[in-house]
Amino acid sequence: MWVSPEGKDSMLLLTDRPPNLETPLKYFLEDYTPNNVFFVRWHLSSIPSKINIDTFRLRVNGNVVKPLVLSLEDLKAKFKPYTITALCQCAGNSRSFFDPHVAGGQWKNGAMGNAKWTGVKLKDILEMASVKTGSKEVSFNGLDGPAMQGTPDFIKSLQYDHAADGEVMIAYEMNGDPLPLLNGYPLKLIVPGWYATYWVGMLSEVQVLTDTFRGFWMGKAYLVPKDVVNGNEKPDSLSKNMQPINKMDVRSLFVSPEPGNMVAVGKTTDIQGLAFDDGGGITKVEMSEDSGKTWQPARLDAEIGKYAWRRWHYSFTPAEKRTYVFWVKATNSKGLTQPFHQWNRSGYMRNEIESLAINAQ
Amino acid sequence: MNYKNVIVIIAVIFITACNSSQSSETLNDSGVTNLNAIITALPDKPGYASFKQNCMSCHSARYIQMQPDLPEKTWTAIVNKMQKNFGAPVADSSVKEIVQYLVSIKGKG
C-alpha cells in the first residue's frame, strides 16, 4: 500500500499507528535520500502532530554543573554548526526476508536513507553544561510517548565517551532543510555508524548519568546475541547472552534493475547498488554469477562520506534470453564481510548476501 | 532556519489531522491515500471484541495485518510480552481469547 502523508511523497505503508513508512527502492538511485521519502519509524503511538517551535526546548541535565534549557535559536546562535553525511538504517531493515519469519515491522530494504545532517556536536553541548566527573552514560528522550501508562517511554543511551566523541550530534537540518515532523522535527540525535534505534527523534531531553541506564529500550528491547558476528543465532538454540545492538555490520544490496525488470539481450545494463558498514570503510564489492563459487569485482563510486553508503556498479551484457542470478557481497577495511545465511529472533542486523534474478529478453 | 517552511508544514499537518474524520477513503493497495484517513478492519472472528479492546490503543489493524503467520506458542509469548514488558493492561482471563483470535487470523502450523 502507498501513502502520502503531508510532507511525504508516496511511500510504502507498513503501519499507520505508530507511523512506519518505507522508502521505495527507486529513491536509492540518489546519493542523498530526499526528505519527503525518507523512511519513518516510531515505536509509541502518542506522537505530537505539531511542535510549537517558540516554546520547544531541549533540556540538558543530570550530572552537570550547569543544566541547560535551549531553544532552537540557542542551538543555532550559541554553537558552531557541524555537518556530517551519514546513513541512517533501522535495526530491523529487511526483517521480512528472515527465514523463519519473525514478528515486528515487515520491512523490505527501504528502512534506511542517507542524508547530510547539520546541527551541533553533542560534545559542544556537554562542554557548555560542564559535565561533572564520574559520568558514565548519556540518555536521550524525545517527545513521543506511550498510549498506556505502563508502557515504558522510548529512551536510549550511549556510553559517555561515545556521546562526547565529537561525531555524535544533534541535527536541526536534514539535507539543508528542517527535518520533516515524521522524521523527528525539530531535533534528531545522529549516531554515525550505529543503527537508527539510537537516532532519537523529537529529541527534548539529554541526561548525563553516573550509572548504566537500565530502561526498557536498552535493557530488554533491541538486544542481539553478545559478541556474535552478524547477530546470528539458531531458532532451536537461542542465545542466552545478549547485549544492546550497536554498530552496523557490513552490507551490500541491489538497487537497479529492480526485481522483475526486463533487460535487453546484447545490450549493456548497469547493475548498481549500495554498500556500507559502521564507518570502517567499504574496500571491495564483488558479484557472483555462479551462486558464490567465483566472484568478480564491481566498480566503486567515490566515497561521499565515511559514514555514508557507497555506490557500486557492474556492467552486464546478457548473451541470451534467460534468467541470470547475481549475488553481491561487500568487504570492509577490517576484512569483515557478509554471511551466506543469517537469522536472529528479532530480525535485526540483516546483512545476508543478497541475490537478484535478472530476466534478459 | 526557514520559519516559513516550518509553519507551513505544521499548518498542513494540523489541517490534515482535522480533516481526517471527513474522509471516506477505503483500503486500496495501489492508490495513494492520506495517512490519517486509513481505516482498516480485521476479520470478525471469536475474540475480536477482546482484541480490539486490549490491543488497538497501541497497534492499528494494519500492524497486525502486516505480521507473518506465527505458531500459537509465538503469539502467546508476544501477548505475554505486551502484558509484562509493555504494561498493556490485559487481564489474564483475556489472554487466551486474544491468542485464539490472533491464531485464527495469523496462525501457522
Coordinates of C-alpha atoms in Angstrom, one line a residue:
Chain A
M1 CA 0.0 0.0 0.0
W2 CA 1.2 3.5 -0.8
V3 CA 0.5 6.6 1.3
S4 CA 1.3 10.3 1.0
P5 CA 1.0 11.9 4.5
E6 CA 1.6 15.7 4.3
G7 CA 5.3 16.4 3.9
K8 CA 5.9 13.0 2.4
D9 CA 5.5 11.7 -1.1
S10 CA 4.4 8.2 -2.0
M11 CA 5.9 5.8 0.4
L12 CA 5.2 2.2 1.4
L13 CA 3.0 2.0 4.4
L14 CA 3.9 -0.7 7.0
T15 CA 1.6 0.6 9.7
D16 CA -0.3 3.7 10.4
R17 CA -0.3 3.8 14.2
P18 CA 2.5 4.3 15.2
P19 CA 3.5 5.6 11.7
N20 CA 6.1 3.3 10.0
L21 CA 6.8 4.2 6.4
E22 CA 9.3 2.6 4.0
T23 CA 11.2 4.3 1.2
P24 CA 10.6 2.7 -2.2
L25 CA 13.8 1.2 -3.7
K26 CA 13.9 3.6 -6.7
Y27 CA 14.9 6.6 -4.4
F28 CA 18.1 4.8 -3.6
L29 CA 19.3 5.8 -7.1
E30 CA 20.0 9.1 -5.5
D31 CA 23.0 9.5 -3.2
Y32 CA 21.1 11.7 -0.8
T33 CA 17.6 10.3 0.1
P34 CA 15.1 13.1 -0.3
N35 CA 13.5 14.2 3.0
N36 CA 10.0 13.7 1.6
V37 CA 10.5 10.0 1.1
F38 CA 12.9 9.3 4.0
F39 CA 11.8 6.2 6.0
V40 CA 9.8 6.8 9.1
R41 CA 9.8 4.6 12.2
W42 CA 8.1 5.4 15.6
H43 CA 7.6 2.9 18.5
L44 CA 4.9 4.6 20.5
S45 CA 1.5 5.7 19.4
S46 CA 1.3 9.1 21.1
I47 CA 3.3 11.4 18.9
P48 CA 2.8 15.2 18.7
S49 CA 1.1 16.2 15.4
K50 CA 2.7 19.6 15.7
I51 CA 5.5 21.3 17.5
N52 CA 5.4 24.9 18.7
I53 CA 9.0 26.0 17.9
D54 CA 8.7 29.1 20.0
T55 CA 8.1 27.1 23.2
F56 CA 10.1 24.0 22.3
R57 CA 13.2 23.5 24.5
L58 CA 16.0 20.9 24.7
R59 CA 16.9 20.2 28.3
V60 CA 20.3 19.0 29.2
N61 CA 20.6 17.9 32.8
G62 CA 21.8 15.1 35.2
N63 CA 25.5 15.0 36.2
V64 CA 26.3 18.6 35.0
V65 CA 27.3 21.8 36.8
K66 CA 25.1 24.0 34.6
P67 CA 21.8 22.4 33.4
L68 CA 20.8 23.9 30.1
V69 CA 17.4 24.8 28.6
L70 CA 18.0 25.5 24.9
S71 CA 15.7 26.8 22.2
L72 CA 16.3 26.0 18.5
E73 CA 17.6 29.6 18.1
D74 CA 20.0 29.0 21.0
L75 CA 21.4 25.9 19.3
K76 CA 21.9 27.9 16.1
A77 CA 23.3 31.0 17.7
K78 CA 25.4 29.7 20.6
F79 CA 27.2 26.8 18.9
K80 CA 29.3 26.2 15.9
P81 CA 27.3 24.4 13.2
Y82 CA 28.5 20.9 12.2
T83 CA 27.6 18.8 9.2
I84 CA 28.1 15.2 8.6
T85 CA 26.9 12.8 5.9
A86 CA 25.6 9.6 7.4
L87 CA 23.5 6.6 6.6
C88 CA 20.5 6.0 8.9
Q89 CA 19.5 2.4 8.9
C90 CA 16.8 0.8 11.0
A91 CA 18.0 -2.2 13.1
G92 CA 15.1 -4.2 11.6
N93 CA 15.7 -3.1 8.0
S94 CA 14.9 -6.1 5.7
R95 CA 13.3 -8.1 8.5
S96 CA 10.7 -9.6 6.2
F97 CA 13.4 -11.6 4.5
F98 CA 14.4 -13.7 7.5
D99 CA 13.5 -17.3 7.3
P100 CA 11.8 -18.5 9.5
H101 CA 9.8 -15.2 9.7
V102 CA 9.9 -13.1 12.8
A103 CA 7.3 -10.7 14.3
G104 CA 7.8 -7.0 14.1
G105 CA 7.8 -4.4 11.3
Q106 CA 7.9 -6.3 8.0
W107 CA 10.4 -4.1 6.3
K108 CA 11.9 -4.8 2.9
N109 CA 15.2 -2.9 2.1
G110 CA 13.7 0.6 2.5
A111 CA 14.2 1.2 6.2
M112 CA 17.3 3.3 5.5
G113 CA 18.4 6.6 4.0
N114 CA 21.5 8.7 3.5
A115 CA 21.4 12.4 4.4
K116 CA 23.5 15.4 5.2
W117 CA 22.8 16.2 8.8
T118 CA 23.5 19.7 10.1
G119 CA 23.3 20.8 13.8
V120 CA 25.5 20.8 16.8
K121 CA 28.1 18.4 18.2
L122 CA 26.8 16.8 21.4
K123 CA 30.4 17.3 22.7
D124 CA 30.0 21.1 22.5
I125 CA 26.6 21.0 24.3
L126 CA 28.1 18.8 27.1
E127 CA 31.0 21.2 27.4
M128 CA 28.7 24.1 27.8
A129 CA 26.8 22.2 30.6
S130 CA 30.2 21.5 32.3
V131 CA 29.8 17.8 32.8
K132 CA 31.0 16.6 36.3
T133 CA 33.4 13.8 36.8
G134 CA 32.1 10.2 37.1
S135 CA 29.8 10.4 34.1
K136 CA 29.2 7.0 32.6
E137 CA 26.4 7.3 30.1
V138 CA 24.1 9.8 28.5
S139 CA 20.4 9.1 27.9
F140 CA 18.1 10.6 25.2
N141 CA 14.4 11.1 25.3
G142 CA 12.0 12.5 22.7
L143 CA 8.5 14.0 22.8
D144 CA 6.9 10.7 21.7
G145 CA 5.1 8.9 24.4
P146 CA 3.1 5.7 25.2
A147 CA -0.6 5.4 24.9
M148 CA -0.7 3.3 28.1
Q149 CA 0.7 4.4 31.5
G150 CA 2.6 1.2 32.0
T151 CA 4.4 1.2 28.6
P152 CA 8.0 2.3 29.0
D153 CA 8.8 5.7 27.4
F154 CA 11.3 5.4 24.5
I155 CA 14.6 6.4 25.9
K156 CA 18.0 5.3 24.6
S157 CA 21.5 5.7 26.0
L158 CA 25.2 5.8 24.9
Q159 CA 28.4 5.4 26.8
Y160 CA 29.6 8.9 27.8
D161 CA 32.9 8.7 25.8
H162 CA 30.9 7.8 22.7
A163 CA 28.4 10.6 23.2
A164 CA 31.2 13.1 23.6
D165 CA 33.4 11.8 20.7
G166 CA 32.8 14.8 18.5
E167 CA 30.8 12.9 15.9
V168 CA 27.6 12.2 17.7
M169 CA 25.5 15.2 17.1
I170 CA 22.0 16.8 17.4
A171 CA 20.7 17.7 14.0
Y172 CA 18.2 20.5 13.2
E173 CA 18.6 20.2 9.4
M174 CA 18.5 17.2 7.1
N175 CA 19.8 17.8 3.5
G176 CA 19.6 21.6 4.2
D177 CA 16.0 21.8 5.3
P178 CA 14.3 21.4 8.7
L179 CA 13.5 17.8 9.5
P180 CA 10.0 16.6 8.5
L181 CA 7.8 16.2 11.5
L182 CA 7.7 12.4 10.9
N183 CA 11.5 12.3 10.9
G184 CA 11.8 13.8 14.3
Y185 CA 11.3 17.6 13.9
P186 CA 12.8 19.8 15.3
L187 CA 15.8 17.8 16.6
K188 CA 17.2 14.4 16.0
L189 CA 20.2 12.6 17.6
I190 CA 22.7 11.5 15.0
V191 CA 24.9 8.5 15.9
P192 CA 27.1 7.8 12.8
G193 CA 27.7 4.2 12.1
W194 CA 25.1 2.9 14.6
Y195 CA 21.7 1.6 13.9
A196 CA 18.8 4.1 13.8
T197 CA 17.3 3.0 17.1
Y198 CA 19.7 5.3 18.7
W199 CA 18.8 8.3 16.5
V200 CA 16.1 9.6 18.8
G201 CA 13.7 12.0 17.1
M202 CA 11.9 15.0 18.5
L203 CA 14.8 14.9 21.0
S204 CA 13.8 17.0 24.1
E205 CA 16.0 15.7 26.9
V206 CA 19.6 14.8 27.3
Q207 CA 20.6 13.4 30.7
V208 CA 24.2 12.7 31.9
L209 CA 24.2 9.7 34.1
T210 CA 26.7 8.3 36.6
D211 CA 25.5 4.8 36.2
T212 CA 24.4 2.4 33.5
F213 CA 21.0 3.3 32.1
R214 CA 18.7 0.3 32.7
G215 CA 15.5 1.5 30.9
F216 CA 13.4 -1.0 28.9
W217 CA 14.6 0.2 25.5
M218 CA 18.2 -0.5 26.4
G219 CA 17.8 -3.4 28.9
K220 CA 15.1 -5.5 27.3
A221 CA 14.5 -4.3 23.7
Y222 CA 16.9 -4.1 20.8
L223 CA 19.1 -6.8 22.1
V224 CA 21.3 -9.1 19.9
P225 CA 23.5 -12.1 20.8
K226 CA 26.6 -10.8 22.5
D227 CA 29.8 -10.7 20.6
V228 CA 28.4 -12.8 17.8
V229 CA 29.2 -11.8 14.2
N230 CA 26.1 -10.6 12.3
G231 CA 23.9 -11.2 15.4
N232 CA 23.5 -14.8 14.4
E233 CA 21.6 -17.5 16.4
K234 CA 19.6 -20.6 15.7
P235 CA 15.8 -20.8 16.2
D236 CA 16.2 -24.0 18.2
S237 CA 19.0 -22.8 20.4
L238 CA 18.5 -19.1 21.2
S239 CA 21.5 -17.2 22.6
K240 CA 21.2 -16.6 26.4
N241 CA 23.9 -13.9 26.5
M242 CA 22.5 -10.7 25.0
Q243 CA 23.7 -7.1 24.5
P244 CA 22.2 -3.9 23.2
I245 CA 22.5 -3.6 19.4
N246 CA 25.2 -1.1 18.4
K247 CA 27.3 -0.6 15.2
M248 CA 26.1 -1.5 11.7
D249 CA 27.5 -4.6 10.1
V250 CA 28.8 -4.8 6.6
R251 CA 26.2 -4.9 3.9
S252 CA 25.6 -4.5 0.2
L253 CA 22.3 -4.5 -1.8
F254 CA 20.9 -4.2 -5.2
V255 CA 19.1 -1.0 -6.3
S256 CA 18.8 -1.4 -10.1
P257 CA 17.4 -3.1 -12.0
E258 CA 14.6 -3.9 -9.7
P259 CA 13.3 -7.5 -9.3
G260 CA 11.0 -8.3 -12.2
N261 CA 12.5 -5.6 -14.6
M262 CA 13.5 -6.9 -18.0
V263 CA 16.8 -6.2 -19.7
A264 CA 17.7 -6.5 -23.4
V265 CA 19.9 -9.2 -24.8
G266 CA 23.1 -7.8 -26.3
K267 CA 22.7 -4.5 -24.5
T268 CA 24.9 -3.4 -21.6
T269 CA 23.0 -2.9 -18.4
D270 CA 24.3 -1.0 -15.4
I271 CA 23.6 -3.2 -12.4
Q272 CA 24.0 -0.9 -9.4
G273 CA 23.6 -0.9 -5.7
L274 CA 24.9 0.3 -2.4
A275 CA 27.3 -0.9 0.2
F276 CA 28.1 0.3 3.7
D277 CA 29.3 -0.5 7.2
D278 CA 29.9 1.2 10.5
G279 CA 32.3 3.8 9.1
G280 CA 35.3 1.4 8.8
G281 CA 35.0 1.9 5.0
I282 CA 34.0 -0.4 2.2
T283 CA 37.0 -1.6 0.3
K284 CA 35.5 -4.2 -2.1
V285 CA 32.2 -5.2 -3.6
E286 CA 32.0 -8.4 -5.6
M287 CA 29.4 -10.1 -7.8
S288 CA 28.9 -13.7 -8.4
E289 CA 27.0 -15.3 -11.3
D290 CA 27.6 -18.9 -10.0
S291 CA 26.0 -18.9 -6.6
G292 CA 29.1 -17.7 -4.8
K293 CA 31.7 -20.1 -6.3
T294 CA 33.6 -17.3 -8.0
W295 CA 33.5 -13.5 -7.6
Q296 CA 34.2 -10.6 -9.9
P297 CA 34.9 -7.1 -8.7
A298 CA 32.2 -4.3 -9.0
R299 CA 33.3 -0.7 -9.6
L300 CA 33.0 1.6 -6.6
D301 CA 32.0 5.2 -6.9
A302 CA 34.0 7.8 -4.9
E303 CA 33.2 7.8 -1.2
I304 CA 30.8 10.6 -0.2
G305 CA 31.4 10.3 3.5
K306 CA 32.9 7.9 5.9
Y307 CA 29.5 7.0 7.4
A308 CA 27.6 7.3 4.1
W309 CA 26.8 4.4 1.8
R310 CA 29.0 3.8 -1.2
R311 CA 27.5 3.2 -4.7
W312 CA 28.8 0.3 -6.8
H313 CA 28.3 -0.6 -10.5
Y314 CA 28.6 -3.8 -12.5
S315 CA 28.3 -3.8 -16.3
F316 CA 26.4 -6.7 -17.6
T317 CA 25.6 -7.7 -21.2
P318 CA 23.3 -10.7 -21.4
A319 CA 24.2 -13.0 -24.3
E320 CA 21.0 -14.9 -24.5
K321 CA 17.3 -14.9 -23.4
R322 CA 17.2 -16.4 -19.9
T323 CA 17.2 -15.5 -16.3
Y324 CA 20.5 -14.6 -14.8
V325 CA 21.0 -14.7 -11.0
F326 CA 23.6 -12.4 -9.4
W327 CA 24.9 -12.4 -5.8
V328 CA 26.5 -9.3 -4.3
K329 CA 29.0 -9.2 -1.4
A330 CA 30.9 -6.3 0.3
T331 CA 34.0 -6.4 2.4
N332 CA 35.2 -3.6 4.6
S333 CA 38.7 -2.3 5.7
K334 CA 38.7 -4.7 8.7
G335 CA 38.2 -7.6 6.3
L336 CA 34.6 -8.2 7.6
T337 CA 32.2 -9.4 5.0
Q338 CA 28.6 -10.8 4.7
P339 CA 27.3 -14.3 5.6
F340 CA 25.6 -16.7 3.3
H341 CA 22.9 -17.3 5.9
Q342 CA 21.8 -15.3 8.9
W343 CA 18.9 -15.4 11.4
N344 CA 18.1 -14.0 14.9
R345 CA 14.8 -13.9 16.8
S346 CA 14.1 -10.2 16.5
G347 CA 15.1 -9.8 12.8
Y348 CA 17.9 -7.3 13.4
M349 CA 21.2 -6.5 11.5
R350 CA 20.2 -8.2 8.3
N351 CA 23.2 -8.5 6.1
E352 CA 22.9 -11.9 4.4
I353 CA 24.4 -12.0 0.9
E354 CA 21.6 -10.8 -1.5
S355 CA 20.7 -12.2 -4.8
L356 CA 18.9 -10.7 -7.8
A357 CA 17.3 -12.5 -10.7
I358 CA 17.6 -10.6 -14.0
N359 CA 15.3 -11.6 -16.8
A360 CA 17.0 -11.0 -20.2
Q361 CA 14.7 -10.8 -23.3
Chain B
M1 CA 16.1 28.3 9.9
N2 CA 13.3 28.8 7.4
Y3 CA 10.4 29.5 9.7
K4 CA 8.0 29.9 6.8
N5 CA 8.6 26.4 5.7
V6 CA 8.2 25.0 9.2
I7 CA 4.9 26.9 9.8
V8 CA 3.6 25.7 6.5
I9 CA 4.5 22.1 7.3
I10 CA 2.9 22.3 10.8
A11 CA -0.2 24.0 9.4
V12 CA -0.7 21.4 6.8
I13 CA -0.3 18.5 9.2
F14 CA -2.8 20.2 11.5
I15 CA -5.3 20.7 8.8
T16 CA -4.9 17.2 7.6
A17 CA -5.5 15.9 11.1
C18 CA -8.7 17.9 11.4
N19 CA -10.0 16.7 8.1
S20 CA -9.3 13.1 8.6
S21 CA -12.7 12.3 10.1
Q22 CA -14.4 13.6 6.9
S23 CA -12.5 11.3 4.6
S24 CA -14.1 8.1 3.5
E25 CA -11.2 6.6 1.7
T26 CA -11.1 2.8 1.7
L27 CA -8.2 0.5 1.8
N28 CA -6.6 0.3 -1.6
D29 CA -3.3 -1.3 -2.3
S30 CA -2.4 0.7 -5.4
G31 CA -3.9 4.1 -4.6
V32 CA -2.3 7.0 -2.8
T33 CA -4.1 7.9 0.3
N34 CA -3.8 10.0 3.4
L35 CA -2.1 8.6 6.4
N36 CA -4.7 10.0 8.7
A37 CA -7.6 8.6 6.8
I38 CA -6.6 5.0 6.9
I39 CA -9.4 2.8 8.3
T40 CA -8.8 -0.9 8.5
A41 CA -11.0 -3.6 9.9
L42 CA -9.9 -7.1 10.8
P43 CA -12.0 -10.3 10.4
D44 CA -14.8 -10.6 12.9
K45 CA -13.9 -14.0 14.5
P46 CA -14.2 -15.2 18.1
G47 CA -12.1 -12.9 20.3
Y48 CA -12.3 -9.9 18.1
A49 CA -14.0 -7.7 20.7
S50 CA -11.4 -8.6 23.3
F51 CA -8.6 -8.0 20.8
K52 CA -10.0 -4.6 19.9
Q53 CA -10.4 -3.6 23.5
N54 CA -7.0 -4.7 24.6
C55 CA -4.6 -4.2 21.7
M56 CA -5.8 -1.5 19.4
S57 CA -4.9 1.5 21.6
C58 CA -1.3 1.0 20.6
H59 CA -1.5 -1.1 17.4
S60 CA -3.5 -0.3 14.4
A61 CA -5.3 -3.1 12.5
R62 CA -2.7 -2.7 9.8
Y63 CA 0.1 -3.5 12.2
I64 CA -1.5 -6.9 12.8
Q65 CA -2.2 -7.4 9.1
M66 CA 1.5 -6.9 8.3
Q67 CA 2.7 -9.6 10.7
P68 CA 3.7 -13.0 9.4
D69 CA 1.7 -16.2 10.2
L70 CA 3.1 -17.4 13.5
P71 CA 2.5 -20.5 15.7
E72 CA 0.3 -20.3 18.8
K73 CA 3.3 -20.6 21.0
T74 CA 4.8 -17.5 19.5
W75 CA 1.6 -15.5 19.7
T76 CA 1.2 -16.4 23.3
A77 CA 4.8 -15.2 24.0
I78 CA 4.0 -12.0 22.2
V79 CA 0.8 -11.3 24.2
N80 CA 2.6 -12.1 27.4
K81 CA 5.4 -9.7 26.5
M82 CA 2.9 -6.9 25.8
Q83 CA 1.3 -7.6 29.2
K84 CA 4.5 -7.9 31.3
N85 CA 7.1 -5.8 29.5
F86 CA 5.0 -3.1 27.7
G87 CA 2.5 -2.5 30.5
A88 CA -0.6 -3.4 28.5
P89 CA -3.5 -3.7 31.0
V90 CA -4.6 -7.1 29.7
A91 CA -6.4 -9.2 32.2
D92 CA -5.0 -12.8 32.5
S93 CA -8.5 -14.0 31.6
S94 CA -8.4 -12.2 28.3
V95 CA -5.0 -13.6 27.2
K96 CA -6.4 -16.9 25.9
E97 CA -9.1 -15.2 23.9
I98 CA -6.7 -12.7 22.3
V99 CA -4.2 -15.5 21.4
Q100 CA -7.1 -17.5 19.9
Y101 CA -8.1 -14.6 17.8
L102 CA -4.5 -13.9 16.6
V103 CA -4.1 -17.6 15.7
S104 CA -7.4 -17.6 13.8
I105 CA -6.2 -14.7 11.5
K106 CA -2.4 -15.1 11.6
G107 CA -1.8 -18.6 12.8
K108 CA 0.6 -21.2 11.5
G109 CA 1.1 -24.9 12.0

